[in-house]
Amino acid sequence: MPEILPRCATDAPPERPARAEHAPPAFAALDLGTNNCRLLIAAPGPGGFRVLDSFSRIVRLGEGLAQTGRLSDTAMDRAAAALRACADKLGRRPVRRLEAVATEACRRAENGPAFLARIAEETGLRLRIISAREEAELAMESCAPLLETVDRRALLFDIGGGSTEIAWIRVPAGAADGAPPDLIGYVSLPLGVVTLAERAGQDCFTERGFFEVVEEVATHLAEFDRIHRIGQEIRAGGVRLMGTSGTVTTLAGVAMALPRYRRPLVDGKTLDCEAADLALGDLFALGRKGLAEHPCVGPDRVEFVLPGCAVYAAIRRVWPTPRLTVADRGLREGMLTRMMRAERAAPRRRAR
């Protein structure tokens, strides 16, 4: 049997399907992003949920979108192949409820809705395009279990493929006992690792190009800071900086000197920001060849690591904090948490 994980779990080895009459109710969450297509199938478990199956593939759906305003035929074909694989997995296991969403690439692309209509016809999967606000709320939902009683506020960032979401969160007194946090404000910057990699290209591998991206992102963040006075709150104490993205988990893996990336060691880990900053410097010094050979990066992510690190460096510049909590969880976990909470609440509503 798979390990019971607290609240959230992802990308675990698939569980052998149980006999249909004894199988627990399964829920599925599908996230089609600018760079990745991810599926998570899970069943409720003590204190959270248990992963039954998962899928993740780099599809680069947003490739060329910034230049043309459209999803390219090649990118759509890659994503369609991944979504067919997801449909096959879902077809092999009864699922009580499925939530399937698309994010920044389909939000921005002129032909995004047409592509999703094609997917519905070819696979039966009906994906809905969610707003940037809902994207921030789902990330907050998945990361809420990492909050502690000492936290008054949390600043959560998610560096995605096509955009970066920043969520400014109020932590209620009972957060550690399951009370949901409140989203005070959010901002979605159209600057993600794919869009920056395409625009900056080789420049991010140079010191000058890297810091030009840092300056651009920091300018956007400073405006959000002026509205919410986040820096002032950080100086007053009780603010937790949290990051969820491939960029921040990679920084954690390097800072922890992991011989290979291991999610259980990284998810929920709180790092000294100085250690994360040193890891950023180490990644920058590796260059393209060194990044391709690094066990926490690999050849598929070479182009995206330094643009993501530039966004992280901008966040650190505008909001310097002593510690960073790393979350290897995101939209899928947030969707699953919501679905299972609604399932538990249904009998109580019927009883009333």
CSV table of C-alpha atoms in Angstrom, one decimal:
chain,number,residue,atom,x,y,z
A,1,MET,CA,0.0,0.0,0.0
A,2,PRO,CA,1.2,3.5,-0.7
A,3,GLU,CA,2.3,5.8,2.1
A,4,ILE,CA,-0.4,8.0,3.7
A,5,LEU,CA,0.9,11.6,3.2
A,6,PRO,CA,-0.2,14.6,5.2
A,7,ARG,CA,-2.7,16.7,3.2
A,8,CYS,CA,-0.9,16.7,-0.1
A,9,ALA,CA,1.1,14.2,-2.2
A,10,THR,CA,2.2,14.1,-5.7
A,11,ASP,CA,4.0,12.1,-8.4
A,12,ALA,CA,4.1,8.9,-6.3
A,13,PRO,CA,4.3,5.5,-7.9
A,14,PRO,CA,0.8,4.4,-9.0
A,15,GLU,CA,-1.1,2.1,-6.6
A,16,ARG,CA,-2.2,-1.2,-8.0
A,17,PRO,CA,-5.9,-0.8,-8.7
A,18,ALA,CA,-8.2,-2.4,-6.1
A,19,ARG,CA,-11.2,-4.5,-6.9
A,20,ALA,CA,-13.9,-2.1,-8.1
A,21,GLU,CA,-16.4,-3.1,-5.3
A,22,HIS,CA,-13.7,-2.3,-2.6
A,23,ALA,CA,-11.9,0.6,-4.3
A,24,PRO,CA,-12.1,4.0,-2.4
A,25,PRO,CA,-13.7,6.9,-4.3
A,26,ALA,CA,-11.1,8.4,-6.6
A,27,PHE,CA,-10.7,12.1,-7.6
A,28,ALA,CA,-8.6,13.5,-10.4
A,29,ALA,CA,-7.1,16.9,-11.1
A,30,LEU,CA,-5.6,17.8,-14.4
A,31,ASP,CA,-3.5,21.0,-15.0
A,32,LEU,CA,-2.6,22.0,-18.5
A,33,GLY,CA,0.0,24.8,-18.1
A,34,THR,CA,2.2,26.8,-20.4
A,35,ASN,CA,5.1,24.3,-20.1
A,36,ASN,CA,3.7,21.1,-18.5
A,37,CYS,CA,0.7,18.8,-18.5
A,38,ARG,CA,0.1,17.2,-15.1
A,39,LEU,CA,-2.5,14.7,-13.8
A,40,LEU,CA,-3.0,13.5,-10.2
A,41,ILE,CA,-5.5,10.8,-9.2
A,42,ALA,CA,-6.0,10.4,-5.5
A,43,ALA,CA,-8.4,9.0,-2.8
A,44,PRO,CA,-9.2,10.5,0.5
A,45,GLY,CA,-7.0,9.3,3.4
A,46,PRO,CA,-6.5,10.1,7.0
A,47,GLY,CA,-5.5,13.8,7.3
A,48,GLY,CA,-5.4,14.3,3.5
A,49,PHE,CA,-5.3,12.1,0.5
A,50,ARG,CA,-3.4,9.1,-0.9
A,51,VAL,CA,-2.0,9.2,-4.5
A,52,LEU,CA,-3.3,6.5,-6.7
A,53,ASP,CA,-1.7,7.5,-10.0
A,54,SER,CA,0.1,10.5,-11.6
A,55,PHE,CA,1.4,11.8,-14.9
A,56,SER,CA,3.6,14.7,-15.8
A,57,ARG,CA,5.0,15.7,-19.2
A,58,ILE,CA,6.7,18.8,-20.6
A,59,VAL,CA,4.6,20.0,-23.6
A,60,ARG,CA,5.8,23.6,-24.1
A,61,LEU,CA,2.2,24.6,-25.1
A,62,GLY,CA,3.2,28.3,-24.9
A,63,GLU,CA,6.1,28.0,-27.3
A,64,GLY,CA,6.1,31.1,-29.6
A,65,LEU,CA,2.9,32.5,-28.0
A,66,ALA,CA,4.5,35.8,-27.0
A,67,GLN,CA,5.4,36.5,-30.6
A,68,THR,CA,2.3,35.4,-32.4
A,69,GLY,CA,-0.5,35.5,-29.8
A,70,ARG,CA,-1.5,32.0,-30.9
A,71,LEU,CA,-0.8,28.4,-29.9
A,72,SER,CA,1.3,26.8,-32.6
A,73,ASP,CA,0.3,23.6,-34.4
A,74,THR,CA,3.3,21.8,-33.1
A,75,ALA,CA,2.8,22.9,-29.5
A,76,MET,CA,-0.9,21.9,-29.7
A,77,ASP,CA,0.0,18.5,-31.0
A,78,ARG,CA,2.4,17.9,-28.2
A,79,ALA,CA,-0.2,18.9,-25.6
A,80,ALA,CA,-2.8,16.8,-27.3
A,81,ALA,CA,-0.6,13.7,-27.1
A,82,ALA,CA,-0.1,14.3,-23.4
A,83,LEU,CA,-3.8,14.8,-22.8
A,84,ARG,CA,-4.6,11.6,-24.7
A,85,ALA,CA,-2.3,9.8,-22.3
A,86,CYS,CA,-4.2,11.4,-19.4
A,87,ALA,CA,-7.5,10.3,-20.8
A,88,ASP,CA,-6.2,6.7,-21.1
A,89,LYS,CA,-5.2,6.7,-17.5
A,90,LEU,CA,-8.6,8.1,-16.4
A,91,GLY,CA,-10.3,5.5,-18.5
A,92,ARG,CA,-8.6,2.7,-16.6
A,93,ARG,CA,-9.8,3.8,-13.2
A,94,PRO,CA,-13.3,4.9,-12.1
A,95,VAL,CA,-13.2,8.5,-11.0
A,96,ARG,CA,-15.9,10.1,-8.9
A,97,ARG,CA,-15.0,13.6,-10.0
A,98,LEU,CA,-12.5,15.2,-12.3
A,99,GLU,CA,-11.4,18.8,-12.4
A,100,ALA,CA,-9.5,19.8,-15.5
A,101,VAL,CA,-8.1,23.3,-16.0
A,102,ALA,CA,-5.9,25.3,-18.4
A,103,THR,CA,-3.9,28.3,-17.3
A,104,GLU,CA,-1.9,31.2,-18.8
A,105,ALA,CA,-1.2,29.9,-22.3
A,106,CYS,CA,-4.9,29.2,-23.1
A,107,ARG,CA,-5.9,32.4,-21.3
A,108,ARG,CA,-3.7,34.5,-23.6
A,109,ALA,CA,-3.9,32.6,-26.9
A,110,GLU,CA,-6.4,33.7,-29.5
A,111,ASN,CA,-7.0,30.1,-30.4
A,112,GLY,CA,-7.0,28.7,-26.8
A,113,PRO,CA,-10.7,28.0,-26.6
A,114,ALA,CA,-10.7,26.4,-30.1
A,115,PHE,CA,-7.8,24.1,-29.0
A,116,LEU,CA,-9.7,23.0,-25.9
A,117,ALA,CA,-12.8,22.3,-28.0
A,118,ARG,CA,-10.6,20.1,-30.2
A,119,ILE,CA,-9.4,18.3,-27.0
A,120,ALA,CA,-12.9,17.7,-25.8
A,121,GLU,CA,-13.9,16.2,-29.2
A,122,GLU,CA,-10.7,14.0,-29.4
A,123,THR,CA,-10.5,12.8,-25.8
A,124,GLY,CA,-13.7,13.7,-24.0
A,125,LEU,CA,-11.7,15.8,-21.6
A,126,ARG,CA,-13.4,19.2,-21.0
A,127,LEU,CA,-10.8,21.7,-19.6
A,128,ARG,CA,-11.9,25.1,-18.4
A,129,ILE,CA,-9.7,28.1,-18.5
A,130,ILE,CA,-9.3,29.5,-15.0
A,131,SER,CA,-8.6,33.1,-14.1
A,132,ALA,CA,-5.3,34.3,-12.6
A,133,ARG,CA,-7.1,34.8,-9.3
A,134,GLU,CA,-8.4,31.2,-9.2
A,135,GLU,CA,-4.9,30.0,-10.0
A,136,ALA,CA,-3.5,32.0,-7.0
A,137,GLU,CA,-6.4,30.6,-4.8
A,138,LEU,CA,-5.6,27.0,-5.7
A,139,ALA,CA,-1.9,27.5,-5.0
A,140,MET,CA,-2.9,29.0,-1.6
A,141,GLU,CA,-5.2,26.1,-0.9
A,142,SER,CA,-2.5,23.5,-1.6
A,143,CYS,CA,0.2,25.3,0.5
A,144,ALA,CA,-2.1,26.2,3.5
A,145,PRO,CA,-1.0,23.1,5.5
A,146,LEU,CA,2.5,24.4,5.6
A,147,LEU,CA,1.5,27.5,7.6
A,148,GLU,CA,2.2,27.6,11.3
A,149,THR,CA,0.6,29.3,14.4
A,150,VAL,CA,3.4,31.9,14.5
A,151,ASP,CA,2.4,33.2,11.0
A,152,ARG,CA,0.3,36.3,10.6
A,153,ARG,CA,0.7,36.7,6.9
A,154,ALA,CA,2.2,34.7,4.0
A,155,LEU,CA,3.6,35.8,0.7
A,156,LEU,CA,3.2,32.9,-1.8
A,157,PHE,CA,4.9,33.0,-5.2
A,158,ASP,CA,4.4,30.5,-8.1
A,159,ILE,CA,6.8,30.9,-11.0
A,160,GLY,CA,5.0,29.3,-13.9
A,161,GLY,CA,5.7,28.8,-17.6
A,162,GLY,CA,3.7,31.7,-18.9
A,163,SER,CA,3.2,33.9,-15.8
A,164,THR,CA,4.2,34.4,-12.2
A,165,GLU,CA,1.5,34.6,-9.5
A,166,ILE,CA,2.0,36.4,-6.3
A,167,ALA,CA,-0.5,35.9,-3.5
A,168,TRP,CA,-0.7,38.0,-0.3
A,169,ILE,CA,-2.4,36.0,2.4
A,170,ARG,CA,-3.9,36.7,5.8
A,171,VAL,CA,-3.4,33.7,8.2
A,172,PRO,CA,-6.3,33.3,10.6
A,173,ALA,CA,-5.6,32.3,14.3
A,174,GLY,CA,-6.8,28.8,13.7
A,175,ALA,CA,-4.9,28.1,10.5
A,176,ALA,CA,-2.9,25.3,12.1
A,177,ASP,CA,-6.2,23.6,13.0
A,178,GLY,CA,-7.5,23.8,9.4
A,179,ALA,CA,-9.1,27.3,9.3
A,180,PRO,CA,-8.7,28.5,5.7
A,181,PRO,CA,-6.4,31.4,5.0
A,182,ASP,CA,-7.7,34.6,3.3
A,183,LEU,CA,-6.4,36.0,0.0
A,184,ILE,CA,-5.9,39.7,0.6
A,185,GLY,CA,-4.5,40.5,-2.8
A,186,TYR,CA,-2.8,38.9,-5.8
A,187,VAL,CA,-0.9,39.9,-8.9
A,188,SER,CA,-0.3,37.9,-12.1
A,189,LEU,CA,2.8,39.0,-14.1
A,190,PRO,CA,2.9,37.8,-17.7
A,191,LEU,CA,6.5,36.8,-17.1
A,192,GLY,CA,7.1,33.0,-16.7
A,193,VAL,CA,10.1,30.8,-17.4
A,194,VAL,CA,8.9,30.0,-21.0
A,195,THR,CA,8.1,33.6,-22.0
A,196,LEU,CA,11.4,34.9,-20.5
A,197,ALA,CA,13.5,32.1,-22.0
A,198,GLU,CA,12.1,32.9,-25.5
A,199,ARG,CA,12.6,36.6,-25.1
A,200,ALA,CA,15.9,36.7,-23.3
A,201,GLY,CA,17.3,33.6,-24.8
A,202,GLN,CA,21.0,33.2,-24.2
A,203,ASP,CA,21.1,36.6,-22.4
A,204,CYS,CA,20.0,35.0,-19.1
A,205,PHE,CA,23.3,33.0,-19.1
A,206,THR,CA,25.1,36.4,-18.9
A,207,GLU,CA,25.3,38.5,-15.8
A,208,ARG,CA,24.1,41.6,-17.6
A,209,GLY,CA,21.1,39.8,-19.2
A,210,PHE,CA,20.2,38.0,-16.0
A,211,PHE,CA,20.1,41.2,-14.0
A,212,GLU,CA,18.1,43.0,-16.7
A,213,VAL,CA,15.3,40.4,-16.1
A,214,VAL,CA,15.7,40.8,-12.3
A,215,GLU,CA,15.2,44.6,-12.7
A,216,GLU,CA,12.2,44.3,-14.9
A,217,VAL,CA,10.4,41.8,-12.6
A,218,ALA,CA,11.3,43.8,-9.5
A,219,THR,CA,9.7,47.0,-11.0
A,220,HIS,CA,6.4,45.1,-11.3
A,221,LEU,CA,6.6,43.7,-7.8
A,222,ALA,CA,7.4,47.1,-6.3
A,223,GLU,CA,4.0,48.4,-7.4
A,224,PHE,CA,2.2,45.5,-5.7
A,225,ASP,CA,4.3,46.2,-2.6
A,226,ARG,CA,3.3,49.8,-2.5
A,227,ILE,CA,-0.4,48.8,-2.6
A,228,HIS,CA,-0.2,46.2,0.2
A,229,ARG,CA,2.8,47.5,2.2
A,230,ILE,CA,4.2,44.0,2.3
A,231,GLY,CA,7.8,45.1,3.1
A,232,GLN,CA,6.5,46.9,6.2
A,233,GLU,CA,4.6,43.8,7.3
A,234,ILE,CA,7.8,41.7,6.8
A,235,ARG,CA,9.8,44.1,9.0
A,236,ALA,CA,7.1,43.8,11.7
A,237,GLY,CA,7.6,40.0,11.7
A,238,GLY,CA,5.3,37.0,11.3
A,239,VAL,CA,5.4,36.8,7.5
A,240,ARG,CA,6.2,33.5,5.8
A,241,LEU,CA,7.7,33.6,2.3
A,242,MET,CA,6.6,30.5,0.4
A,243,GLY,CA,7.5,29.4,-3.1
A,244,THR,CA,5.9,26.7,-5.3
A,245,SER,CA,7.5,26.0,-8.7
A,246,GLY,CA,10.2,24.1,-10.4
A,247,THR,CA,12.5,27.0,-9.9
A,248,VAL,CA,12.2,27.0,-6.1
A,249,THR,CA,12.3,23.2,-5.7
A,250,THR,CA,15.4,23.1,-7.9
A,251,LEU,CA,17.1,25.8,-5.6
A,252,ALA,CA,16.2,23.7,-2.6
A,253,GLY,CA,17.6,20.5,-4.1
A,254,VAL,CA,20.9,22.3,-4.9
A,255,ALA,CA,21.0,24.0,-1.5
A,256,MET,CA,20.5,20.6,0.2
A,257,ALA,CA,23.2,19.0,-2.0
A,258,LEU,CA,20.8,16.2,-3.0
A,259,PRO,CA,22.4,13.6,-5.3
A,260,ARG,CA,19.1,13.5,-7.1
A,261,TYR,CA,15.8,15.3,-6.6
A,262,ARG,CA,13.5,13.7,-4.0
A,263,ARG,CA,10.2,15.3,-3.3
A,264,PRO,CA,9.7,14.0,0.3
A,265,LEU,CA,12.9,15.7,1.3
A,266,VAL,CA,12.0,19.0,-0.4
A,267,ASP,CA,8.3,19.6,0.1
A,268,GLY,CA,7.7,21.7,3.2
A,269,LYS,CA,11.4,22.3,3.8
A,270,THR,CA,12.2,25.7,5.2
A,271,LEU,CA,15.6,27.1,4.0
A,272,ASP,CA,17.7,30.0,5.1
A,273,CYS,CA,17.3,32.4,2.2
A,274,GLU,CA,21.1,32.8,2.2
A,275,ALA,CA,21.4,29.1,1.4
A,276,ALA,CA,18.9,29.5,-1.5
A,277,ASP,CA,20.8,32.6,-2.7
A,278,LEU,CA,24.1,30.6,-2.7
A,279,ALA,CA,22.4,27.8,-4.6
A,280,LEU,CA,21.3,30.4,-7.2
A,281,GLY,CA,24.9,31.5,-7.6
A,282,ASP,CA,26.0,27.8,-8.0
A,283,LEU,CA,23.4,27.2,-10.8
A,284,PHE,CA,24.4,30.4,-12.6
A,285,ALA,CA,28.0,29.4,-12.5
A,286,LEU,CA,27.3,26.0,-14.1
A,287,GLY,CA,26.4,27.3,-17.5
A,288,ARG,CA,24.3,25.5,-20.1
A,289,LYS,CA,26.4,22.2,-20.1
A,290,GLY,CA,26.6,22.0,-16.3
A,291,LEU,CA,22.9,22.6,-15.9
A,292,ALA,CA,22.1,19.8,-18.4
A,293,GLU,CA,24.2,17.4,-16.4
A,294,HIS,CA,23.0,18.4,-12.9
A,295,PRO,CA,20.7,15.8,-11.3
A,296,CYS,CA,18.3,18.4,-10.1
A,297,VAL,CA,18.0,20.1,-13.5
A,298,GLY,CA,18.6,17.9,-16.6
A,299,PRO,CA,18.6,18.7,-20.3
A,300,ASP,CA,14.8,19.3,-20.6
A,301,ARG,CA,14.9,22.2,-18.2
A,302,VAL,CA,18.2,23.9,-19.1
A,303,GLU,CA,16.5,26.9,-20.9
A,304,PHE,CA,14.1,27.6,-18.0
A,305,VAL,CA,16.2,27.4,-14.8
A,306,LEU,CA,18.0,30.8,-15.0
A,307,PRO,CA,14.9,32.8,-16.1
A,308,GLY,CA,13.1,31.3,-13.1
A,309,CYS,CA,16.0,32.2,-10.9
A,310,ALA,CA,15.9,35.8,-12.1
A,311,VAL,CA,12.2,36.0,-11.0
A,312,TYR,CA,13.2,34.5,-7.7
A,313,ALA,CA,16.0,37.0,-7.3
A,314,ALA,CA,13.6,39.9,-8.0
A,315,ILE,CA,11.3,38.6,-5.3
A,316,ARG,CA,14.2,38.4,-2.9
A,317,ARG,CA,15.2,42.0,-3.8
A,318,VAL,CA,11.8,43.5,-3.2
A,319,TRP,CA,10.9,41.3,-0.1
A,320,PRO,CA,14.1,40.2,1.8
A,321,THR,CA,13.1,37.6,4.4
A,322,PRO,CA,15.4,35.4,6.4
A,323,ARG,CA,13.7,32.1,5.4
A,324,LEU,CA,11.9,30.5,2.5
A,325,THR,CA,9.4,27.6,2.7
A,326,VAL,CA,9.5,25.4,-0.3
A,327,ALA,CA,6.4,23.7,-1.6
A,328,ASP,CA,6.4,20.9,-4.2
A,329,ARG,CA,2.7,21.1,-4.7
A,330,GLY,CA,0.4,23.3,-6.7
A,331,LEU,CA,-2.9,23.5,-8.6
A,332,ARG,CA,-3.6,19.8,-8.7
A,333,GLU,CA,-3.3,19.4,-5.0
A,334,GLY,CA,-5.5,22.5,-4.5
A,335,MET,CA,-8.2,21.1,-6.8
A,336,LEU,CA,-8.1,17.7,-5.0
A,337,THR,CA,-8.4,19.4,-1.6
A,338,ARG,CA,-11.4,21.4,-2.7
A,339,MET,CA,-13.2,18.4,-4.3
A,340,MET,CA,-12.7,16.2,-1.2
A,341,ARG,CA,-13.8,19.0,1.1
A,342,ALA,CA,-17.0,19.4,-1.0
A,343,GLU,CA,-17.6,15.7,-0.9
A,344,ARG,CA,-17.3,15.6,2.9
A,345,ALA,CA,-19.6,18.6,3.2
A,346,ALA,CA,-22.4,17.1,1.0
A,347,PRO,CA,-23.8,14.7,3.6
A,348,ARG,CA,-24.0,17.6,6.1
A,349,ARG,CA,-25.9,19.8,3.7
A,350,ARG,CA,-28.3,17.0,2.9
A,351,ALA,CA,-28.9,16.4,6.6
A,352,ARG,CA,-29.7,20.0,7.2
